[in-house]
Coordinates of C-alpha atoms in Angstrom, one line a residue:
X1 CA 0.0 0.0 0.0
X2 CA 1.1 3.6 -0.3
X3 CA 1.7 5.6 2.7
X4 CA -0.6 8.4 3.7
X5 CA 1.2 12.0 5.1
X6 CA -1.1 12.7 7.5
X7 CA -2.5 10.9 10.6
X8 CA -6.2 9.4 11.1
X9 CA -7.5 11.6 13.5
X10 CA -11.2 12.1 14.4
X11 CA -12.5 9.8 11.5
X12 CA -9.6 11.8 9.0
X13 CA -6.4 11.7 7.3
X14 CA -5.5 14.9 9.0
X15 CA -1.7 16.5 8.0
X16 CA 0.9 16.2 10.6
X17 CA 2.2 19.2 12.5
X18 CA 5.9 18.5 12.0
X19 CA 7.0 17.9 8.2
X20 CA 9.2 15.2 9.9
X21 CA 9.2 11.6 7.8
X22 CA 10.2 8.4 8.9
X23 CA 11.9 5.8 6.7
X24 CA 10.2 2.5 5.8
X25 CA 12.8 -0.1 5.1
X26 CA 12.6 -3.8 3.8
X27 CA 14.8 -5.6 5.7
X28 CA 15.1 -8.3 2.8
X29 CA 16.9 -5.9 0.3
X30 CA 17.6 -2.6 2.8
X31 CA 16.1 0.0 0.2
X32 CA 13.8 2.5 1.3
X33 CA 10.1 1.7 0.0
X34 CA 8.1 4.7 2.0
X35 CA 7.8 6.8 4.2
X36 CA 5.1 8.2 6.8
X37 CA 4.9 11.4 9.4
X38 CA 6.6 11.8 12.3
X39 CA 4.4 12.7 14.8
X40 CA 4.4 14.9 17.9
X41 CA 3.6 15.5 21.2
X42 CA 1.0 18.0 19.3
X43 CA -0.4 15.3 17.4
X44 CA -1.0 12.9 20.6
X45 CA -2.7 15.7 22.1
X46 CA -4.9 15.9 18.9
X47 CA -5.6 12.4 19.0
X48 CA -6.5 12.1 22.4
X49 CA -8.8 15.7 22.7
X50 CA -10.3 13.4 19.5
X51 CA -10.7 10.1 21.3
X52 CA -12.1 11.8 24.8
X53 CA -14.4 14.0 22.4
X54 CA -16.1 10.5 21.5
X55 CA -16.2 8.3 24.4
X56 CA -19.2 9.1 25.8
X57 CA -21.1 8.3 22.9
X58 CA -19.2 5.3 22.5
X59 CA -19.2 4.2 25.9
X60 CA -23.1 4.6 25.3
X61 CA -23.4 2.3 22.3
X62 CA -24.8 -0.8 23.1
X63 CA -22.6 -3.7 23.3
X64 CA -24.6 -5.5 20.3
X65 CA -23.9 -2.4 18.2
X66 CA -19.9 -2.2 19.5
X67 CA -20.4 -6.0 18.2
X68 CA -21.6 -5.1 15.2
X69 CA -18.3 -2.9 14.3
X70 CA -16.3 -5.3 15.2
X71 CA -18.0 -8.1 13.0
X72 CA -17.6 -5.4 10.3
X73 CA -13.7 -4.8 10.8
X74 CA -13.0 -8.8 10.6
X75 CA -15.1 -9.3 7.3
X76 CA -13.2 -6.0 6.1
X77 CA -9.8 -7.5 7.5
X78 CA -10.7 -10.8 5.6
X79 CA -11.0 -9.2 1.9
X80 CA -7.8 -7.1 2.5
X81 CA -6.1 -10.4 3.5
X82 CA -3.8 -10.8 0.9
X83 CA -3.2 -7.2 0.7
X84 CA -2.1 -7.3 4.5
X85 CA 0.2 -9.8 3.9
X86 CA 2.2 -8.2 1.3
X87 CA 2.4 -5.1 3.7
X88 CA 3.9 -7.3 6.7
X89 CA 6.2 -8.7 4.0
X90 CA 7.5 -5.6 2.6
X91 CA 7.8 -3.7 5.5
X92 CA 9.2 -6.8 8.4
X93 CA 10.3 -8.9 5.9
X94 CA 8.5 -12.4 6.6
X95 CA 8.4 -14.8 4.1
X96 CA 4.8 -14.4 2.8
X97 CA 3.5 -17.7 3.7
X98 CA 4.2 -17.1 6.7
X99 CA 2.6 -13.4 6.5
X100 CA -0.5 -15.4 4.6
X101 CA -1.1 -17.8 7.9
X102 CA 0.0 -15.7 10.8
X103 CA 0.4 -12.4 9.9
X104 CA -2.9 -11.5 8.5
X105 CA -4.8 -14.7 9.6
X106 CA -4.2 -14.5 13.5
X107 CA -5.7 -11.0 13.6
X108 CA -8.6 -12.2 11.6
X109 CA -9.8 -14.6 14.4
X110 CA -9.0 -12.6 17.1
X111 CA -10.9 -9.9 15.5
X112 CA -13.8 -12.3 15.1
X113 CA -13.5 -13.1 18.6
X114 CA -14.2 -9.8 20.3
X115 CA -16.8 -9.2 18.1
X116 CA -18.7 -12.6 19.6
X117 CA -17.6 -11.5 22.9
X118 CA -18.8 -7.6 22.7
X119 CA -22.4 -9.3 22.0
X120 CA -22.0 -11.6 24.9
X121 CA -19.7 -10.6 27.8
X122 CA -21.8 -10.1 30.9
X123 CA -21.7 -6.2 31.4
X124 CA -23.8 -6.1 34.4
X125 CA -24.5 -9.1 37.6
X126 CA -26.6 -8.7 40.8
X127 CA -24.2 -10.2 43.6
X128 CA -26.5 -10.0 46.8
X129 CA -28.0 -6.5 47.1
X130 CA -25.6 -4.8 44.7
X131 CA -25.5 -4.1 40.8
X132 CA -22.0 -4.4 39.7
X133 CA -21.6 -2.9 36.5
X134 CA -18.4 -3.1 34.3
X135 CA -17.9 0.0 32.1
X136 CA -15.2 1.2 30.0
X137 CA -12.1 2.4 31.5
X138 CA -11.9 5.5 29.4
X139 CA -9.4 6.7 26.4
X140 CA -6.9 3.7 26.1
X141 CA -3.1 5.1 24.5
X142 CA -1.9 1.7 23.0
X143 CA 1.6 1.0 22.0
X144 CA 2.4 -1.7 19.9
X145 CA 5.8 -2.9 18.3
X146 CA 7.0 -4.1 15.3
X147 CA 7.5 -8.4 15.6
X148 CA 3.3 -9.4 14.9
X149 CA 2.4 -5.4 13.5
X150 CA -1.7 -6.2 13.0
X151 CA -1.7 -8.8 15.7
X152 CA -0.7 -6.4 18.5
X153 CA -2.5 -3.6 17.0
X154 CA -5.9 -6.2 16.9
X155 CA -5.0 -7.8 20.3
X156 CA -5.5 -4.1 21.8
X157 CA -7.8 -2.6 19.8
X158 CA -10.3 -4.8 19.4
X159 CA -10.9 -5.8 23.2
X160 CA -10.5 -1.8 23.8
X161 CA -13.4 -1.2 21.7
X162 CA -15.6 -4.4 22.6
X163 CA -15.7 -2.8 25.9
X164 CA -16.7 0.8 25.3
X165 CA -13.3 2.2 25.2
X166 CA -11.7 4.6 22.5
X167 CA -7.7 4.2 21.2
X168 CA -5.1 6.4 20.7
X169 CA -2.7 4.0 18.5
X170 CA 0.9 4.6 17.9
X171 CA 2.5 1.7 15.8
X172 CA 6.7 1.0 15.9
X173 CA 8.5 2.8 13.4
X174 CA 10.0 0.0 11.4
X175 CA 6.1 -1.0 10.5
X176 CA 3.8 1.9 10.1
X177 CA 2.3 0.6 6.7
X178 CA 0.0 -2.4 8.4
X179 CA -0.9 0.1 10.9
X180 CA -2.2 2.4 8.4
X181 CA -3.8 -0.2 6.3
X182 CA -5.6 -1.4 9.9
X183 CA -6.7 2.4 10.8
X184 CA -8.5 2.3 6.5
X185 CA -10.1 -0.8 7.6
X186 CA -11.4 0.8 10.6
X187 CA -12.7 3.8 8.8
X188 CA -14.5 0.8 5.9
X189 CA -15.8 -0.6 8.9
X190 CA -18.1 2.2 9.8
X191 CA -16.7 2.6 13.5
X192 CA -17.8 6.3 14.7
X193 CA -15.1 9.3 14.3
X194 CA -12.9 9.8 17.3
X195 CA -13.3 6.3 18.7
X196 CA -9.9 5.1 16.9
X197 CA -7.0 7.2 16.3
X198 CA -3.8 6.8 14.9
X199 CA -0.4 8.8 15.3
X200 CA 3.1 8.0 13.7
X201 CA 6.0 8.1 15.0
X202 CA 9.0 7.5 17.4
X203 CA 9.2 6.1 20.3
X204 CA 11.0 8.2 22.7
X205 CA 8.8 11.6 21.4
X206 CA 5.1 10.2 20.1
X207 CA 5.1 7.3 22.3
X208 CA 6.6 9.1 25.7
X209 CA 3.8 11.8 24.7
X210 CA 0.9 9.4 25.0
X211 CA 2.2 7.4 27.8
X212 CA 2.4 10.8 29.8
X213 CA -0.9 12.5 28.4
X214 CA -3.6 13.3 31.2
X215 CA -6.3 12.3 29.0
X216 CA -5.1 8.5 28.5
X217 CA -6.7 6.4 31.2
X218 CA -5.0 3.6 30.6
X219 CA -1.8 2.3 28.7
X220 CA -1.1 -0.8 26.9
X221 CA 2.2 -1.6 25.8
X222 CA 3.8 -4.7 24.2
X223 CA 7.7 -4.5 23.5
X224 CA 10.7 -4.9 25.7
X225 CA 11.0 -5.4 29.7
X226 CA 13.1 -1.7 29.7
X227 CA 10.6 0.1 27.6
X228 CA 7.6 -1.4 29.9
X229 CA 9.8 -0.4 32.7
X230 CA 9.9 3.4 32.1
X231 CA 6.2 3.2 31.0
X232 CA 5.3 1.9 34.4
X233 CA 7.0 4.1 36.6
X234 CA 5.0 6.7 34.0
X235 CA 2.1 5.4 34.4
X236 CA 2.1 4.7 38.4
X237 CA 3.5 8.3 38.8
X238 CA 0.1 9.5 37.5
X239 CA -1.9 6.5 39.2
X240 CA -2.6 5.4 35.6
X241 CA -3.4 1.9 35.0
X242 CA -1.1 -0.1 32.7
X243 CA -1.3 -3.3 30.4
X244 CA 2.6 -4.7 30.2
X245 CA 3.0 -7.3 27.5
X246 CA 7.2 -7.6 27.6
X247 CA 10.1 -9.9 27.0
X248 CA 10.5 -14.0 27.6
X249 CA 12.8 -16.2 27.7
X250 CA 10.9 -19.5 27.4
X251 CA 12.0 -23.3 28.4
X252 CA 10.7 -26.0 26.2
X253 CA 11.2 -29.2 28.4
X254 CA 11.5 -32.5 26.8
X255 CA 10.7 -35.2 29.8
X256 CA 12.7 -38.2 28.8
X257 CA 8.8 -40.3 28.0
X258 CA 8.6 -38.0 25.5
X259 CA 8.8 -38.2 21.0
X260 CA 12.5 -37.1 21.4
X261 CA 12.5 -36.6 17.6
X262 CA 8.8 -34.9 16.9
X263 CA 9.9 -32.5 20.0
X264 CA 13.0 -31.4 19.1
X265 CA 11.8 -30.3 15.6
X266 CA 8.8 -28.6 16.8
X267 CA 10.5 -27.1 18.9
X268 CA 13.6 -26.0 16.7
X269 CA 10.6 -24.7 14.5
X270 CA 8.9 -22.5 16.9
X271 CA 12.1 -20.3 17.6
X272 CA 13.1 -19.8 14.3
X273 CA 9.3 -18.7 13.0
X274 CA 9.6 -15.0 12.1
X275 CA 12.9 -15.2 12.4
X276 CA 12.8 -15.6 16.0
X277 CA 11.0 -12.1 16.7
X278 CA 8.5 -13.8 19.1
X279 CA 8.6 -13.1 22.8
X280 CA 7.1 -16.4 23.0
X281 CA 9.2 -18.3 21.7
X282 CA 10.9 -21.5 23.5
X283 CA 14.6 -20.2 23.3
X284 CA 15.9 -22.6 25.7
X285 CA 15.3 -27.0 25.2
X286 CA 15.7 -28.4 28.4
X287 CA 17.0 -32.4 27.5
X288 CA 17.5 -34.9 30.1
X289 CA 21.6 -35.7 29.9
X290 CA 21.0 -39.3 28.6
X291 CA 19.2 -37.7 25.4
X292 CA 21.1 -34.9 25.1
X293 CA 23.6 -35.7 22.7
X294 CA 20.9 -37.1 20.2
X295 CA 18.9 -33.6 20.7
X296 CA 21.7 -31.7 19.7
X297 CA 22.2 -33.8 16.4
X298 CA 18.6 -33.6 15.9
X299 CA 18.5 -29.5 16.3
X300 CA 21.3 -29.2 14.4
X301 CA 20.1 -30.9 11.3
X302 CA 16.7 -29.2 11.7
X303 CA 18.2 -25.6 12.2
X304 CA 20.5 -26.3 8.8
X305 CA 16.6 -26.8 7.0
X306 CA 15.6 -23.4 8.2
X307 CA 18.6 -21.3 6.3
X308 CA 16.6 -20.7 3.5
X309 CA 13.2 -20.8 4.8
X310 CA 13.3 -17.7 7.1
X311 CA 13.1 -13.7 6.0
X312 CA 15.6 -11.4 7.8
X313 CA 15.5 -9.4 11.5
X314 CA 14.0 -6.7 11.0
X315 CA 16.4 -4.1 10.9
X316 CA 20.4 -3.2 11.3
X317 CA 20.4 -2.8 14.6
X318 CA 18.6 -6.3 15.6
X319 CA 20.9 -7.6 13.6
X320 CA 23.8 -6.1 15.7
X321 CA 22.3 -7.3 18.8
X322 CA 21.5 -10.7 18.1
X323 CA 25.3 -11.3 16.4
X324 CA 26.7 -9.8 19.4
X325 CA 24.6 -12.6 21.7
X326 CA 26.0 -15.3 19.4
X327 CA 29.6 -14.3 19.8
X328 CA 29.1 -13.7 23.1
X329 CA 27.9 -17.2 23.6
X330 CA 30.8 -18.3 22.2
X331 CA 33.2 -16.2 24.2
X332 CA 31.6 -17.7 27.5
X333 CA 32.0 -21.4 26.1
X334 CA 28.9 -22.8 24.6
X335 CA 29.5 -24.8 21.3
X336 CA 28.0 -24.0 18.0
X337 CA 26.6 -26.7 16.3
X338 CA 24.7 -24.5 13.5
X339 CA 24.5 -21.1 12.7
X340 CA 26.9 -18.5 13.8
X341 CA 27.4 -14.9 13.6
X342 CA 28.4 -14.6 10.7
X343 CA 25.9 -13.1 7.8
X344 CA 24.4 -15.6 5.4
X345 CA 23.8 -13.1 3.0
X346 CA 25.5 -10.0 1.7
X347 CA 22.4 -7.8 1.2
X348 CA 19.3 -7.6 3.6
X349 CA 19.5 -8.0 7.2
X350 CA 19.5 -11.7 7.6
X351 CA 20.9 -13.4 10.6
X352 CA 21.7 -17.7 10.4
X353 CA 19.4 -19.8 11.8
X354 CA 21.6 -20.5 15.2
X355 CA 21.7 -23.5 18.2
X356 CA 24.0 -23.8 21.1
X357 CA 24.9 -27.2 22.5
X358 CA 26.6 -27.2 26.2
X359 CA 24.7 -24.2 27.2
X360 CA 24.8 -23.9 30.9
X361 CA 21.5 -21.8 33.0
X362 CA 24.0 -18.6 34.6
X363 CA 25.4 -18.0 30.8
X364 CA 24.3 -14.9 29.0
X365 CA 22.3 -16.2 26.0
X366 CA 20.2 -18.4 28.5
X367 CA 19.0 -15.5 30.9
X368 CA 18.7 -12.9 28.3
X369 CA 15.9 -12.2 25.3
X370 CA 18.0 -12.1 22.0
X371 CA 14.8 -11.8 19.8
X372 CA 16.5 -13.5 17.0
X373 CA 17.0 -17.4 15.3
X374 CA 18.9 -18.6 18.5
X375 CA 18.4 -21.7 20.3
X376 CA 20.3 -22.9 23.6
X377 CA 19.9 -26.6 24.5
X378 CA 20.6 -27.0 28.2
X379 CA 21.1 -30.2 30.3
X380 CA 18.9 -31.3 32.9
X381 CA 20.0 -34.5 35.8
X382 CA 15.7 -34.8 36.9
X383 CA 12.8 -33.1 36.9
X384 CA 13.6 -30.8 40.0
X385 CA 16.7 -29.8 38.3
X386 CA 14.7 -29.2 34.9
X387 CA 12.0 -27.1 37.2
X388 CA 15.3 -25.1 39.1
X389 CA 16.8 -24.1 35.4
X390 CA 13.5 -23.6 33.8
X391 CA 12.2 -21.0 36.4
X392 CA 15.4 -19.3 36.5
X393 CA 15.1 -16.6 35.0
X394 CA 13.4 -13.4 35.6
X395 CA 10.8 -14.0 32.9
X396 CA 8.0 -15.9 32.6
X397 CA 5.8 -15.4 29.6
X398 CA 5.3 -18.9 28.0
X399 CA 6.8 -22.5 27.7
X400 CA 6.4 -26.1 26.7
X401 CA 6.2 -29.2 28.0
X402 CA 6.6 -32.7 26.3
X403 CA 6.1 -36.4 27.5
X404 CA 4.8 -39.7 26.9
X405 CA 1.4 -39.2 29.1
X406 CA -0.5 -35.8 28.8
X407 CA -0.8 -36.1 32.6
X408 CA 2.4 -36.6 33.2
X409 CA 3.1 -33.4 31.1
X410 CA 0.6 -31.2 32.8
X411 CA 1.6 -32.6 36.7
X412 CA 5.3 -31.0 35.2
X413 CA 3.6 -27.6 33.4
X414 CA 1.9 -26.7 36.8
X415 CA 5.4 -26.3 38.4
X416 CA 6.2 -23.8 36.0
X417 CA 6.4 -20.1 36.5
X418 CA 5.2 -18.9 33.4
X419 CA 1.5 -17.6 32.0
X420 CA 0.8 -19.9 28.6
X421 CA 2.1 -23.7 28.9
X422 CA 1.7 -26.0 25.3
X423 CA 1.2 -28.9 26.3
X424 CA 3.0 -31.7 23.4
X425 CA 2.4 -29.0 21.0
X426 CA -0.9 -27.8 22.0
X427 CA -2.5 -25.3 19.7
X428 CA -2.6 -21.5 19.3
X429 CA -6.0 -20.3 21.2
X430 CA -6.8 -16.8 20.1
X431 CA -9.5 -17.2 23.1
X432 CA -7.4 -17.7 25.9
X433 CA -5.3 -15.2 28.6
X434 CA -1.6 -14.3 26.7
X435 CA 0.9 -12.7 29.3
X436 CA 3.4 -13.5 31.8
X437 CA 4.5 -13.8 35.7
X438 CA 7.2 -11.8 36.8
X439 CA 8.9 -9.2 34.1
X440 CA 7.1 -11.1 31.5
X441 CA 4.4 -8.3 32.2
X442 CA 1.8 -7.3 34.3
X443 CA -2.4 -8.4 32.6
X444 CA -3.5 -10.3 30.2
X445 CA -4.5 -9.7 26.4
X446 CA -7.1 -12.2 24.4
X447 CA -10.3 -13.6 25.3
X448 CA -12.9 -12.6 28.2
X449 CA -9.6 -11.9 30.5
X450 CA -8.3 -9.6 27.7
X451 CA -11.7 -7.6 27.6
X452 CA -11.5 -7.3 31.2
X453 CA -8.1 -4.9 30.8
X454 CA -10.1 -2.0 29.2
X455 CA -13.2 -2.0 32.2
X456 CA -13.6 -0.9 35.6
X457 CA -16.6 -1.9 38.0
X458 CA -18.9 -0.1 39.5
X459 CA -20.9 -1.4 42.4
X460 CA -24.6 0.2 43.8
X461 CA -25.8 -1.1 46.4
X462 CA -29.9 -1.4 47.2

């Protein structure tokens, strides 16, 4: 798509009040294919006087109306489809398949599913001699980043809006594009002026803007443990309630009852999907010692599939950070067995598809989010041990467990400190709670427990 200049404020592309652009870069070939506004502290303030301006009538509408809007969005998301996924292509660089399924499908049934649950959450309960209600929380500032674009955006919008709220949206800077195509869809979708708004730009000046805006009742950001650090202390400073969706560092435990082989691949799979730009994704393989030699072979021969299979990082300076992890790796002893540092290609921003061997828990690529193609395969002597190196880190946003008995699997999963468990390769639910104990974040997003972000309750008593 081509970019617009302005911002969608207010139901309009409206111009921006700095003449300030910002580069839109494939990371597959590094050229410049657009560019959109820069936005300001100004335009927040636009966005948000726009976004206040409408939430009483929003908050007003009934939920089978908000429903309604949101049925609308999914169908309109649906015949944009492909459209979406050449976006996500260009401008993050995943191979289109992979844009086709995830990309653009995910946000499609999560979509779908706050439109069901707008026309069926239970916005009012008699408990004894009170009415609780639940109402909207008020003008939501959402901040999304640049690893799933229309995924985030959808995962906060869509609940915000299902419960009566309006959003200020400001996208990452390395993929405006979907972001603008998703505000167009909006508009198609006939959702009222004012109740969505969108603003462009940087981080550090558009984002710190809306974090820090009086008129933002609430802030939802997904993106890294720092960044959701600084928004926090933001956020408590002005008693403002925050949604933290942050980093991971994820242990995919193979029990020894478990399909060794159909594990391992799986599970070298899910950390090199989108080129390993998931927080989710199950960076460390925890082996029992008596299968760990045969894990490593295994890995190894799956990663080598994957060099040709997976688009680039997203941008020079992931690229810098996740070669400096694997040489760091290296310099504190853990063996390659695929992969490296080194750049697999001389053009675009491509990183090898990487896995450690004789990684040990207190080394730096096992504690630390590298956001890239990197797998660490750790030893464990029993399951105690595999629960000690497992929990030991200060994350805990998802993980995976694998044996020979589901029950056996789930007995193991309960001991984990983490918020989303797959058990032998359970499923993606777009229905159920996403987010994470300790720095992994503080709420939930998806489902009824992801609506429940964006209300507050009310109780009268009779």
């Amino acid at each position: 798509m081509k970019a617009h200049d302005g911002m969608y404020i207010d139901g309009a592309w409206r111009p921006a009040t700095s003449g300030e652009t910002i580069d839109v870069v494939n990371p597959a070939d590094e050229q410049v294919i657009d560019r959109v506004p820069a936005g300001t502290a100004a335009d927040i303030d636009a966005a948000v006087r726009a976004a206040r301006a409408a939430l009483p009538g929003w908050a007003a509408t009934p939920p089978a109306e908000r429903a309604a809007r949101l049925s609308e969005l999914r169908d309109v998301l649906v015949t944009r489809k492909d459209e979406i996924a050449e976006t996500v292509t260009a401008e993050l660089g995943s191979p289109l398949a992979f844009s086709q399924a995830v990309h653009a499908g995910v946000p499609i049934a999560v979509a779908g599913s706050y439109a069901e649950l707008a026309a069926t959450h239970v916005f009012e309960e008699k408990v004894g001699n009170s009415t609780v209600h639940h109402e909207p929380i008020g003008v939501v500032g959402a901040i999304t980043p640049w690893n799933y674009p229309l995924h985030q955006i959808v995962a906060k919008v869509a609940p915000a809006l299902a419960a009566g709220c309006t959003v200020v949206l400001k996208p990452a800077e390395d993929t405006p594009l979907t972001a603008q195509l998703f505000a167009e869809a909006v508009d198609e979708a006939g959702v009222p002026a004012g109740v969505f708004n969108l603003v462009t730009g940087l981080g550090p000046i558009a984002g710190q803007a809306l974090a820090e805006h009086p008129g933002v009742d609430l802030v939802s950001f997904t993106g890294s443990t720092a960044v959701g650090r600084q928004i926090g202390a933001t956020a408590g400073a002005a008693i403002k309630k925050v949604a933290l969706e942050l980093g991971g560092k994820s242990a995919n435990v193979i029990l020894p009852s478990a399909d060794l082989a159909k594990a391992v691949n799986v599970g070298v799979a899910n950390v090199m999907s989108n080129s390993g730009q998931t927080c989710s994704a199950w960076t460390r393989m925890l082996v029992h010692r008596d299968q760990y030699d045969e894990a490593v072979r295994l890995a190894a021969t799956a990663a080598v599939k994957y060099g040709d299979r997976i688009g680039p990082v997203v941008n020079a300076k992931q690229r810098a950070r996740v070669r400096s992890y694997i040489e760091q790796g290296v310099a504190e002893g853990a063996r390659l067995v695929a992969g490296g540092p080194e750049s697999p290609s001389g053009q675009g921003y491509f990183v090898s598809p990487t896995v450690f061997a004789d990684v040990t828990p207190d080394m730096t690529i096992a504690q630390e989010e590298i956001f890239g193609p990197v797998l660490s395969i750790l030893r464990y002597d029993d399951e105690d041990d595999a629960v000690r190196i497992a929990n030991g880190t200060v994350y805990g946003l998802a993980g995976a467990v694998w044996a020979g008995e589901e029950a056996e699997a789930v007995a193991f999963a309960r001991r984990l400190e983490t918020g989303q468990v797959d058990i032998n390769g359970g499923r993606f639910n777009p229905r159920a709670p996403f987010g994470g104990y300790k720095q992994s974040g503080v709420g939930r997003e998806l489902g009824a427990h992801g609506l429940s972000e964006y209300l507050q309750t009310k109780s009268l008593q009779f």
